[in-house]
XYZ file of C-alpha atoms in Angstrom:
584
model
C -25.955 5.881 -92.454
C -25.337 8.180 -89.934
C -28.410 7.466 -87.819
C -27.945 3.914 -88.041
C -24.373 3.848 -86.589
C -24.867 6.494 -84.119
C -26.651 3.852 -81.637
C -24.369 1.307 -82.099
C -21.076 2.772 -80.814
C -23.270 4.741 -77.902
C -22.858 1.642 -75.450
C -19.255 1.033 -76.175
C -18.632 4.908 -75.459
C -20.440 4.548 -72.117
C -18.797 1.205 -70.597
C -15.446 3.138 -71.288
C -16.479 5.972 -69.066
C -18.672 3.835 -66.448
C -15.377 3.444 -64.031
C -13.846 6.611 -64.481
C -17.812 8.311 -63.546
C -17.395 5.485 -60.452
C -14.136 6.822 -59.098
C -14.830 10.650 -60.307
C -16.059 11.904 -56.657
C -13.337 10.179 -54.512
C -10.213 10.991 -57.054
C -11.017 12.872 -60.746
C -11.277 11.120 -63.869
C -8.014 12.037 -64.989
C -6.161 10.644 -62.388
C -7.513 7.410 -62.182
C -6.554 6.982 -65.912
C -2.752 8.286 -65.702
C -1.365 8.145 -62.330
C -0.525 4.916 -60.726
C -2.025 4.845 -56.810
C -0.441 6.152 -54.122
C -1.389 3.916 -51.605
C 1.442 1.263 -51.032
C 3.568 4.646 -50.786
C 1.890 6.319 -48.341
C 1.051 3.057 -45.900
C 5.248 2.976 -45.994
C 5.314 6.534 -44.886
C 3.075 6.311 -42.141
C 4.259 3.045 -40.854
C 7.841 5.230 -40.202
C 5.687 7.346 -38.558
C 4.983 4.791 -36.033
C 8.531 3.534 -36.102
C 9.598 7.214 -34.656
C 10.697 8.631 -38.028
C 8.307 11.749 -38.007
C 10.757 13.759 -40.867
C 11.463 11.297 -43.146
C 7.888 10.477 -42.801
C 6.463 13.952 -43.268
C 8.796 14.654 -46.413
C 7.411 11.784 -48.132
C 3.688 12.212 -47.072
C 4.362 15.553 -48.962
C 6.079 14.611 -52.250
C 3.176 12.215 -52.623
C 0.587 15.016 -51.849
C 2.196 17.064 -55.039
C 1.231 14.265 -57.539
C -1.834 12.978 -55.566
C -5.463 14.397 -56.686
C -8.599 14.723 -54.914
C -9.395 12.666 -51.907
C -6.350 10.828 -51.806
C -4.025 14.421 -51.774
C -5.914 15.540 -48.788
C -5.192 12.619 -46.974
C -1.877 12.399 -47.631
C -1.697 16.234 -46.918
C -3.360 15.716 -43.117
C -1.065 12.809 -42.574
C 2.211 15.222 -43.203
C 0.784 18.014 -41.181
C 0.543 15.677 -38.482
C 4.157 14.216 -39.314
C 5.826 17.546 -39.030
C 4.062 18.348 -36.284
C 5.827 15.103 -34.903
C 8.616 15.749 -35.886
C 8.613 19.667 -33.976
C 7.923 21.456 -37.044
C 4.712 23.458 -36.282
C 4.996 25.943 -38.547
C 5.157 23.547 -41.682
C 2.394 21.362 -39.945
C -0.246 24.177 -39.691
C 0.338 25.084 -43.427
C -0.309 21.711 -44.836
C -3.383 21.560 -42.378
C -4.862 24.212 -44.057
C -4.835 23.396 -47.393
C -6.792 20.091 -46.689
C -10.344 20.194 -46.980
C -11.965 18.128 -44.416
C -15.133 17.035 -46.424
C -12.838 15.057 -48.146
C -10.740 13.290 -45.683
C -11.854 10.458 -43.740
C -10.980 7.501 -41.514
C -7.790 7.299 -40.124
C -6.137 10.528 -41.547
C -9.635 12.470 -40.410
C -8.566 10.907 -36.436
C -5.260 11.758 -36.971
C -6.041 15.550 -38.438
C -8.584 15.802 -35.751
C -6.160 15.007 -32.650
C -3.692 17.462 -34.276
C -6.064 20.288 -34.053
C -7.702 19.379 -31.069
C -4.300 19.190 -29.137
C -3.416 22.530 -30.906
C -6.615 24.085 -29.373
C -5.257 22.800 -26.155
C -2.027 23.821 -26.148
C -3.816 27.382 -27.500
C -5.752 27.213 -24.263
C -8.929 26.780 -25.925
C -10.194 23.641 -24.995
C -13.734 24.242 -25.024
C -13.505 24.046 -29.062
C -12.088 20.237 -28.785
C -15.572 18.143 -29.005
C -16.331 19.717 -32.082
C -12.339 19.348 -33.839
C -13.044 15.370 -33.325
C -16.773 15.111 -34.072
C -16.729 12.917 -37.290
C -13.291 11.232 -36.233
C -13.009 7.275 -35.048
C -9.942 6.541 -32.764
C -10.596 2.990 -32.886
C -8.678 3.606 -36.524
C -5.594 4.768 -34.574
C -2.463 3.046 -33.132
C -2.898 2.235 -29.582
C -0.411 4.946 -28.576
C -2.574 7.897 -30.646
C -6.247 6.570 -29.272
C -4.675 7.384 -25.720
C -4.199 10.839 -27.255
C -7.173 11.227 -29.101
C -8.821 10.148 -25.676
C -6.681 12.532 -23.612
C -7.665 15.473 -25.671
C -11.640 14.498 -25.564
C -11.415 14.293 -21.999
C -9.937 18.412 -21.665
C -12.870 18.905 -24.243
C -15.172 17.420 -21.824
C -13.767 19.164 -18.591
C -13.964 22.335 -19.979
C -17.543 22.335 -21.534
C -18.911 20.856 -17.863
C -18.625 17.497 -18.404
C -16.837 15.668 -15.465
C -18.104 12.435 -16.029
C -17.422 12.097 -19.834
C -14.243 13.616 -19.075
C -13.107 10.717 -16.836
C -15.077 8.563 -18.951
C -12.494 9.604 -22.166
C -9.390 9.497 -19.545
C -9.983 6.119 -18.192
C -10.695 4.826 -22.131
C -6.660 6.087 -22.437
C -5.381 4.241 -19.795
C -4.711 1.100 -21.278
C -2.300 3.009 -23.201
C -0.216 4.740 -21.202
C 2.638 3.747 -19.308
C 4.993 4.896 -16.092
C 4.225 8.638 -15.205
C 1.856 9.522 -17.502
C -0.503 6.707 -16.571
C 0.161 7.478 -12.727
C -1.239 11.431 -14.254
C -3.958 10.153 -15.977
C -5.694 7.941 -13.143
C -4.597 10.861 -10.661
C -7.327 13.000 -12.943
C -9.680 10.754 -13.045
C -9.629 10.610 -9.388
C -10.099 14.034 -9.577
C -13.176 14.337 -11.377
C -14.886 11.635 -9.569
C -13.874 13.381 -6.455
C -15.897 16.224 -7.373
C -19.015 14.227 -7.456
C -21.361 13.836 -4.445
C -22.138 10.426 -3.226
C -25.444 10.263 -4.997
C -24.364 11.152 -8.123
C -21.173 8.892 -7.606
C -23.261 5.823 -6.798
C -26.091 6.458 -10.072
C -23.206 6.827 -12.694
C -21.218 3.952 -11.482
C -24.336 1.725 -11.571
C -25.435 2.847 -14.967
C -21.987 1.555 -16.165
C -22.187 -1.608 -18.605
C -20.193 -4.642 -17.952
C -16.825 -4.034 -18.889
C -17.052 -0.448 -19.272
C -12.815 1.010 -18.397
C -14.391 3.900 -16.265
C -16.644 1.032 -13.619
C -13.194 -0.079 -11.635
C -12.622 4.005 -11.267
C -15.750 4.785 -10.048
C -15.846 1.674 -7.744
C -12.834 2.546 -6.392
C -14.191 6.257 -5.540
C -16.651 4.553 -4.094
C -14.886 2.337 -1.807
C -12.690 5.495 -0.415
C -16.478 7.080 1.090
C -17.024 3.381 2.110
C -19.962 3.097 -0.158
C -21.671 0.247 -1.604
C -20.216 -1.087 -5.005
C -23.442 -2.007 -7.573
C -21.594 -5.058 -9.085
C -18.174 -6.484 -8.493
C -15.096 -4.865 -9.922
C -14.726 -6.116 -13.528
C -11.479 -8.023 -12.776
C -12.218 -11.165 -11.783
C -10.653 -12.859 -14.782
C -7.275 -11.962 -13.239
C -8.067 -14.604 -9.843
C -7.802 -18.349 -10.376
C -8.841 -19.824 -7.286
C -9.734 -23.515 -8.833
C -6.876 -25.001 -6.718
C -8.786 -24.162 -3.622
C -11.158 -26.184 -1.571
C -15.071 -25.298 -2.807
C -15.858 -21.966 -0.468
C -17.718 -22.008 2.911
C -21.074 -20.456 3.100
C -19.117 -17.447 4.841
C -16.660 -17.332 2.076
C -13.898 -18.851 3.804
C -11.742 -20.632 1.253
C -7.902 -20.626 1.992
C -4.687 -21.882 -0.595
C -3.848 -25.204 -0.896
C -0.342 -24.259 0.487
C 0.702 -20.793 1.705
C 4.035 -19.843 1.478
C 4.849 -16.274 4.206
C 8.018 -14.021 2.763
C 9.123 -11.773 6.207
C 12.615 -10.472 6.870
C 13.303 -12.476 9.747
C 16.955 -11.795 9.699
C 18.039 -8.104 8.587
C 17.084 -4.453 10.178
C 13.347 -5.025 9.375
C 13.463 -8.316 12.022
C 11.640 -6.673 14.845
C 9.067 -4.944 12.831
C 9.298 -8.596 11.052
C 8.350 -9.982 14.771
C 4.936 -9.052 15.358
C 3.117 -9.415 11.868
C 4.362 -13.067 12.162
C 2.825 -13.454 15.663
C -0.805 -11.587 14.197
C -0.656 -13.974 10.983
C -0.182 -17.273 13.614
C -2.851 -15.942 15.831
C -5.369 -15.647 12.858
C -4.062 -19.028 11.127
C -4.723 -21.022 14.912
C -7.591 -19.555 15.761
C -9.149 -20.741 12.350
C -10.859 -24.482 13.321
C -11.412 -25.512 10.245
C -8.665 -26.789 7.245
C -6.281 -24.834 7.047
C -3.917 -24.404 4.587
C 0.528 -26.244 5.458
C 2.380 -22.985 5.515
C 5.921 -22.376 5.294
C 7.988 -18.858 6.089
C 10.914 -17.909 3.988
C 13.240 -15.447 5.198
C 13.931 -12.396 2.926
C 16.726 -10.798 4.403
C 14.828 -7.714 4.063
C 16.972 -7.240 0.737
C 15.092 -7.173 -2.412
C 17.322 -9.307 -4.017
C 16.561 -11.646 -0.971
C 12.658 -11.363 -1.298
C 12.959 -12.136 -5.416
C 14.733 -15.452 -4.116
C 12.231 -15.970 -1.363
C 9.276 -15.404 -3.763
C 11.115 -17.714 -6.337
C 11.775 -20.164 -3.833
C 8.296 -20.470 -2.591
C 6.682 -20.993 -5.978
C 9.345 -23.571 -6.897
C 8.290 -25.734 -3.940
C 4.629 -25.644 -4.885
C 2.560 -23.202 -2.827
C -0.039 -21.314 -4.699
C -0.403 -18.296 -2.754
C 2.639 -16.369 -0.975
C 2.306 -13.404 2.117
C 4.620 -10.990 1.601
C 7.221 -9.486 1.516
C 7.373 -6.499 4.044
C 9.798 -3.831 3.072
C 8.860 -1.244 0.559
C 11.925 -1.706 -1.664
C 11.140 -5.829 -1.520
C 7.769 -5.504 -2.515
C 9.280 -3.062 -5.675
C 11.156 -6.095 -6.249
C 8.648 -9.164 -6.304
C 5.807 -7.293 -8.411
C 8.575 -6.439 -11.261
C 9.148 -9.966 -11.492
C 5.675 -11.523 -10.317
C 4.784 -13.535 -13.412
C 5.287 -17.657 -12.579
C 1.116 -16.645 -12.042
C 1.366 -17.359 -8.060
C -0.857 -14.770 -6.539
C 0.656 -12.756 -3.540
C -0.747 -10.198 -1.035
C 2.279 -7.918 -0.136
C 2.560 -6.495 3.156
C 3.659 -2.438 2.081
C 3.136 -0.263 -1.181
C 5.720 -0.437 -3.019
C 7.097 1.862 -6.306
C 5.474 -0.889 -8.760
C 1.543 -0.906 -9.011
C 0.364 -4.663 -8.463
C 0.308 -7.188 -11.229
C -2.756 -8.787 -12.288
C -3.626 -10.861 -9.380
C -1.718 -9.377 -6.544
C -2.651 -7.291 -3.959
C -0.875 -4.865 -1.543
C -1.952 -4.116 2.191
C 0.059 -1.574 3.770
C -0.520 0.834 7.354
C 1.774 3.303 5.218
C 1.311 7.148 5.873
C -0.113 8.071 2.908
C -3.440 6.141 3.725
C -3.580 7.810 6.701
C -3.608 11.514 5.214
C -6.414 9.715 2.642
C -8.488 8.659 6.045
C -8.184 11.969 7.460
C -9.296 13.962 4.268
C -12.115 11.634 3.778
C -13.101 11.830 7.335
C -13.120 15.632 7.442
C -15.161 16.484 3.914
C -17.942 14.267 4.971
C -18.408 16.586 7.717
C -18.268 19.155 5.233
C -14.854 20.518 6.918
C -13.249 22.038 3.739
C -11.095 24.821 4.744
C -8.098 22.821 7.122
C -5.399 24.213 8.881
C -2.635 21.333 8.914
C -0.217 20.996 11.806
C 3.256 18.823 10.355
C 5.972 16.784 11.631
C 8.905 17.292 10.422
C 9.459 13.570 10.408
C 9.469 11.257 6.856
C 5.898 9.669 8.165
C 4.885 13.030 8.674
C 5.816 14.766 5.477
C 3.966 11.690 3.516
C 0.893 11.872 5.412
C 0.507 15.506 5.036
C 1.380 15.568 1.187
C -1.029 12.391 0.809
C -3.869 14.475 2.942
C -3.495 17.389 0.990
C -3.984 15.965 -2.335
C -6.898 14.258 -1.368
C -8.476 17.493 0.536
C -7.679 19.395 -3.086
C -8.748 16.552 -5.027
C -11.984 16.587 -3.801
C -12.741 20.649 -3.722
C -11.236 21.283 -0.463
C -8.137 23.812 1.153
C -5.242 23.535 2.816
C -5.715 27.137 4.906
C -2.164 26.512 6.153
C 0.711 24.690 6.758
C 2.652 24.742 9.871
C 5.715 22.818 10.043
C 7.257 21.706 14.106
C 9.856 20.279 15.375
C 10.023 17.394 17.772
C 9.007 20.298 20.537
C 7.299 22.458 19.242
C 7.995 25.522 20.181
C 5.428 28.867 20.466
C 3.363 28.405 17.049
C 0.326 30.634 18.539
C 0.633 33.015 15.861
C 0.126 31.259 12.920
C -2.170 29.882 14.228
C -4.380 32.467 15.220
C -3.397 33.744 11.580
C -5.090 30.430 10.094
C -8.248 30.705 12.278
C -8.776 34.555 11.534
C -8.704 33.207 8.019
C -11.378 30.940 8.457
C -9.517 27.409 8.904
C -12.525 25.215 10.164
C -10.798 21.952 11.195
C -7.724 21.240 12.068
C -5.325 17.897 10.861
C -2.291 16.758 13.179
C 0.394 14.497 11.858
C 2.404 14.770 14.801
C 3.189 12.100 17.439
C 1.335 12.409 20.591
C 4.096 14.444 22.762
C 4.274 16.773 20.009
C 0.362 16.993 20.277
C 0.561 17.523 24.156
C 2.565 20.787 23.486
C 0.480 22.017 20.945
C -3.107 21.117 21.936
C -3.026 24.720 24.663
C -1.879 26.828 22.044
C -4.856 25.271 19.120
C -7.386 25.912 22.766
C -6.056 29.527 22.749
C -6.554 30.088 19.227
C -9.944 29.307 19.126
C -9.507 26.004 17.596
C -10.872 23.806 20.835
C -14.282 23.991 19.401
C -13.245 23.007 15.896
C -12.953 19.419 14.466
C -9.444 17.795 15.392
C -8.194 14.964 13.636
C -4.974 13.376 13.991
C -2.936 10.339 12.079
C -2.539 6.971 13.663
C 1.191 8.308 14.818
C -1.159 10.275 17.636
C -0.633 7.327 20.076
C 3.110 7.102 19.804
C 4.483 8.117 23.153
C 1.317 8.535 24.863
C -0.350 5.882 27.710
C -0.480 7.617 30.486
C -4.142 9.302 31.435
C -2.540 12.534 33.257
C -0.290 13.380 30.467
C -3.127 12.750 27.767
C -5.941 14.360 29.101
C -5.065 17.527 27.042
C -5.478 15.413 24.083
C -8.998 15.113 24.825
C -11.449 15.644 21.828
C -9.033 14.781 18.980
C -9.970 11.738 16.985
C -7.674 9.757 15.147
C -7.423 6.334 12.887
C -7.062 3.489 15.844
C -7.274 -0.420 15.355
C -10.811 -2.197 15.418
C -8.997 -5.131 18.205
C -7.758 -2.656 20.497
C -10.927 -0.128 20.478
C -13.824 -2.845 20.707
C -12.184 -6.275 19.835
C -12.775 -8.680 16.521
C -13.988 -12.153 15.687
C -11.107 -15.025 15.944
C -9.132 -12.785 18.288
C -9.072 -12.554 22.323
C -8.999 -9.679 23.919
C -5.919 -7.076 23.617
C -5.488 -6.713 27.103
C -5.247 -11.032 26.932
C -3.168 -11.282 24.060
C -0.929 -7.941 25.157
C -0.417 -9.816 28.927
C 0.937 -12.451 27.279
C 2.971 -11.710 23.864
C 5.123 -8.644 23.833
C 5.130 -8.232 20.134
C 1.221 -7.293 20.815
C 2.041 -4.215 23.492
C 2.368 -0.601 22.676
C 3.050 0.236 19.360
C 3.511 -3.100 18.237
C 0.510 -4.047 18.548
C -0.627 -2.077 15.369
C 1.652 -4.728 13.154
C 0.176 -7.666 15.214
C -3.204 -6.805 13.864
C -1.891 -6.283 10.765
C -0.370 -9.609 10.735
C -4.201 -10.679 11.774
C -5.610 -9.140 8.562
C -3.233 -10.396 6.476
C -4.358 -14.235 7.522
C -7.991 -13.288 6.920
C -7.794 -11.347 3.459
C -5.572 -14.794 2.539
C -8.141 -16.844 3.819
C -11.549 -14.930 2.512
C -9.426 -13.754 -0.673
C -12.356 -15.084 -3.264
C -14.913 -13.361 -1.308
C -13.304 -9.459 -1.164
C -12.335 -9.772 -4.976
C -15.545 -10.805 -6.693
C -18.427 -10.190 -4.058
C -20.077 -6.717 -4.067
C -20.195 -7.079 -0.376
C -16.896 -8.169 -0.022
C -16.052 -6.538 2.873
C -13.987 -7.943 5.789
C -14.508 -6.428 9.401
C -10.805 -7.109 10.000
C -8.716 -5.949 13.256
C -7.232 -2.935 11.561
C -10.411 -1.859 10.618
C -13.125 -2.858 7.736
C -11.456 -4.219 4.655
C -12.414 -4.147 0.878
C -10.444 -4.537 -2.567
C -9.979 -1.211 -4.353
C -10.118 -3.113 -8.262
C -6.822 -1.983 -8.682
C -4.767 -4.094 -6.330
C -4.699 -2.087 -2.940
C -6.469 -3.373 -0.068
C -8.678 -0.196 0.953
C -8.956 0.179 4.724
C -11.271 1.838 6.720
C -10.145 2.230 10.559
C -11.895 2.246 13.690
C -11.850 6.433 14.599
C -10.763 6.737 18.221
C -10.818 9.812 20.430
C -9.545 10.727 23.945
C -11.819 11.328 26.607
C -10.285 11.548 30.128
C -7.037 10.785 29.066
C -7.935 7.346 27.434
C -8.015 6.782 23.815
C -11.709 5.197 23.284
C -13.477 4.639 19.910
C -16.113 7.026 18.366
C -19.523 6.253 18.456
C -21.032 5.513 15.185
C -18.404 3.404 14.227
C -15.342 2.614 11.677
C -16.318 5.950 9.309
């Protein structure tokens, strides 16, 4: 009876136990048949995680870890470790991290249990041990905010086990997640470790990129700075309409329909106002074919008045403006620049450019950036720096500086003058016994006059000599200048060997004052500004997008910023002439 029963009730036994041996791994038998799942519970506690409610988040993540069982207590443990470490309570955070046992945690708690001990290995100054904390881990699983982190802490992995590359490559992979300062950080870094890449290697990696890869615009910006060749266009073309404009010439030429120019033609920035309004005519006439109706609206050179101008000019229908001039204007129009009217603004200003606007600016900063660039490709890494004490010269020194750093290089010294002067000689014989091998001036040219005997006495005579653009102020006359003789500095294409579309400058400077002396820097700035409008299509999306312009050679940096490289001038005999070899 007993062997003829026996087989019978064998199948029933095992279909009773078949889901429990299914789910025995994950969670234990027992649980699975007397505790109801914590699931619904725990997606509640982490969504007030997100919501900025680290505490009451953590203290719930740990009740349910005291009733949960196998897999799902250990990731309801790593989530509260990572809550109270949220919510500034390390101490609690590191003990619930080490009861979990990471074979059994995966998917999102495994990311977020990784970042937390990778940024603890940071913060321990241990960085090295960071790829291995978030091998195994997917950040893809994570809120947007906590990939940038996840990111951010692969990237110091990467750095610090000799990884550049990957290191920028993890940094620019955050970017689309951060915001305001620590954005403006992160792409400062990545800068960085580009920076410390030779052109070679530069060039190879950036090609290798696939389409669409966050790290391409980076590197294709890096390479713009050297004035190297970019092995694709930037991968932001999708941000340009240009389908209201006439089909393109075979030279690329394809203006707006209708152009609308914001200057401050009234206001304290008038007479700076003056002669980019004369460049931009000259350019716009001397074009023969269609051109575009233009109209200029008068900002005020308020920002309030440049938002109305800007407002203004895409109520009446033109699809691409100019403008505005003023720093604090241009602030103004890219916080507000979404009717989806493309502009080119004339000066950099706090805001980064929206998706399909550009800035073009002459500041100071991009003259330090010139300098430094011009000066490591000699291999000139160890410069003395001579300083105004002027707001043009304190921004093109701290711009030059960072970029000499940011690319392996020194700042020997610093010396700081006055508008004369004075006897400097001993600091700088101090910087040249310590091995400065160039020299940087961002002094106007009087200034330079007085110091360029003391730099001959010091030994620096022989030495490379570069100066900023504001070299030429208050010079002109060939006795006087002479002593400047040697020092090359960032000049204007037009005025050191002329440009295409323009007459002479000693024509156009006979006959329109807002072309002599120093304005005639803003008139061919007003120049450029008509032919990056007109040839707009062609510097976006063309590889060789490059516009020999009468500021110098122009190209799109992928991020918004018109990148310009200038025609390097020298003195020789008291007359500023350019430098053979050309605009690098």
């Amino acid at each position: 009876m007993h062997n003829h029963t026996a087989p019978a009730t064998r199948p029933i036994r095992l279909r009773w136990l078949a889901p429990c041996l299914a789910t025995l791994l994950a969670a234990g038998c027992a649980s699975v048949a007397t505790a109801p799942s914590a699931a619904p519970e725990h997606a509640a506690a982490l969504a007030q995680l997100e919501q900025g409610q680290a505490r009451e988040a953590a203290q719930r993540l740990e009740t349910l870890a005291t009733s949960a069982r196998g897999t799902q207590r250990n990731a309801l443990l790593a989530d509260a470790a990572f809550a109270w470490q949220e919510a500034g309570d390390a101490a609690r955070a590191r003990s619930l991290a080490a009861q979990v046992d990471l074979r059994r945690v995966a998917g999102a708690s495994r990311a977020r249990l990784a970042l937390l001990q990778a940024e603890w290995a940071i913060a321990g100054n241990q960085p090295a041990n960071v790829p291995a904390l978030l091998a195994g881990s997917d950040p893809s699983l994570l809120a947007a905010p906590l990939q940038s982190r996840w990111h951010l802490a692969e990237a110091r992995g990467l750095e610090a086990t000799g990884d550049p590359v990957g290191a920028a490559a993890a940094r620019a992979r955050a970017d689309a997640g951060l915001q305001g300062d620590a954005r403006t950080a992160n792409r400062e870094a990545i800068d960085r470790l580009l920076a410390g890449l030779d052109d070679a290697t530069l060039s190879a990696r950036a090609a290798a990129l696939p389409a669409g890869d966050p790290l391409y615009n980076f590197a294709g910006r890096a390479l713009v700075r050297r004035g190297l060749p970019l092995p694709r266009p930037f991968d932001t073309a999708q941000a340009w309409n240009f389908d209201q404009r006439a089909p393109a010439a075979a030279d690329g030429y394809r203006p707006p329909r209708k152009l609308a120019v914001l200057l401050p033609l009234t206001g304290q920035l008038a007479t700076a106002a003056g002669p980019v309004r004369d460049g931009l005519l000259a350019g716009y006439y001397a074009e023969r074919r269609p051109r575009p109706a233009m109209t200029f609206y008068d900002t005020g050179g308020t920002p309030a008045g440049a938002q109305a101008a800007y407002a203004r000019a895409v109520a009446e229908g033109n699809d691409f403006v100019v403008g505005p001039l003023g720093r604090d204007e241009v602030s103004a129009v890219f916080s507000g620049a979404d009717s989806g009217v493309s502009s080119l603004a004339l000066n950099r200003g706090t805001v980064a450019p929206p998706p399909g606007h550009l800035a073009f600016s002459l500041a100071p900063e991009d003259d330090g950036i010139v300098a430094a660039d011009y000066l490591l490709a000699r291999e000139h890494r160890n410069v003395l720096v001579i300083a105004g004490s002027d707001e043009n010269g304190r921004r093109t020194v701290e711009a030059f500086r960072a970029r000499v750093q940011e690319r392996g290089g020194n700042v020997a010294a610093v010396v700081s003058v006055g508008e004369e002067p004075g006897d400097v000689s001993a600091q700088l014989a101090q910087a040249a016994a310590a091995g400065a091998d160039s020299v940087f001036l961002a002094v106007r040219g009087p200034q330079a006059r007085a110091l360029a005997p003391q730099l001959a006495l010091a030994g620096f005579a022989a030495r490379t000599r570069v100066a900023g653009s504001q070299l030429t102020s208050g010079t002109g006359r060939a006795e006087d200048d002479v002593v400047l003789d040697g020092i090359v500095f960032p000049g204007e294409a037009w005025q050191a060997r002329g440009v295409a579309g323009l007459p002479s400058y000693s024509q156009v400077s006979d006959m329109l004052p807002t072309a002599r002396g120093p304005a005639a820097r803003l008139f061919a700035f007003g120049h450029d500004a008509w032919l990056i409008t007109a040839f707009l299509e062609r510097l976006v999306r063309s590889t060789d997008g490059e516009l020999a312009g009468a500021t110098g050679s122009l190209r799109s940096d992928g991020f918004g910023n018109i990148v310009r490289q200038p025609q390097w001038s020298t003195f020789r005999g008291g007359v500023a002439v350019p430098v053979s070899g050309g605009s690098y």
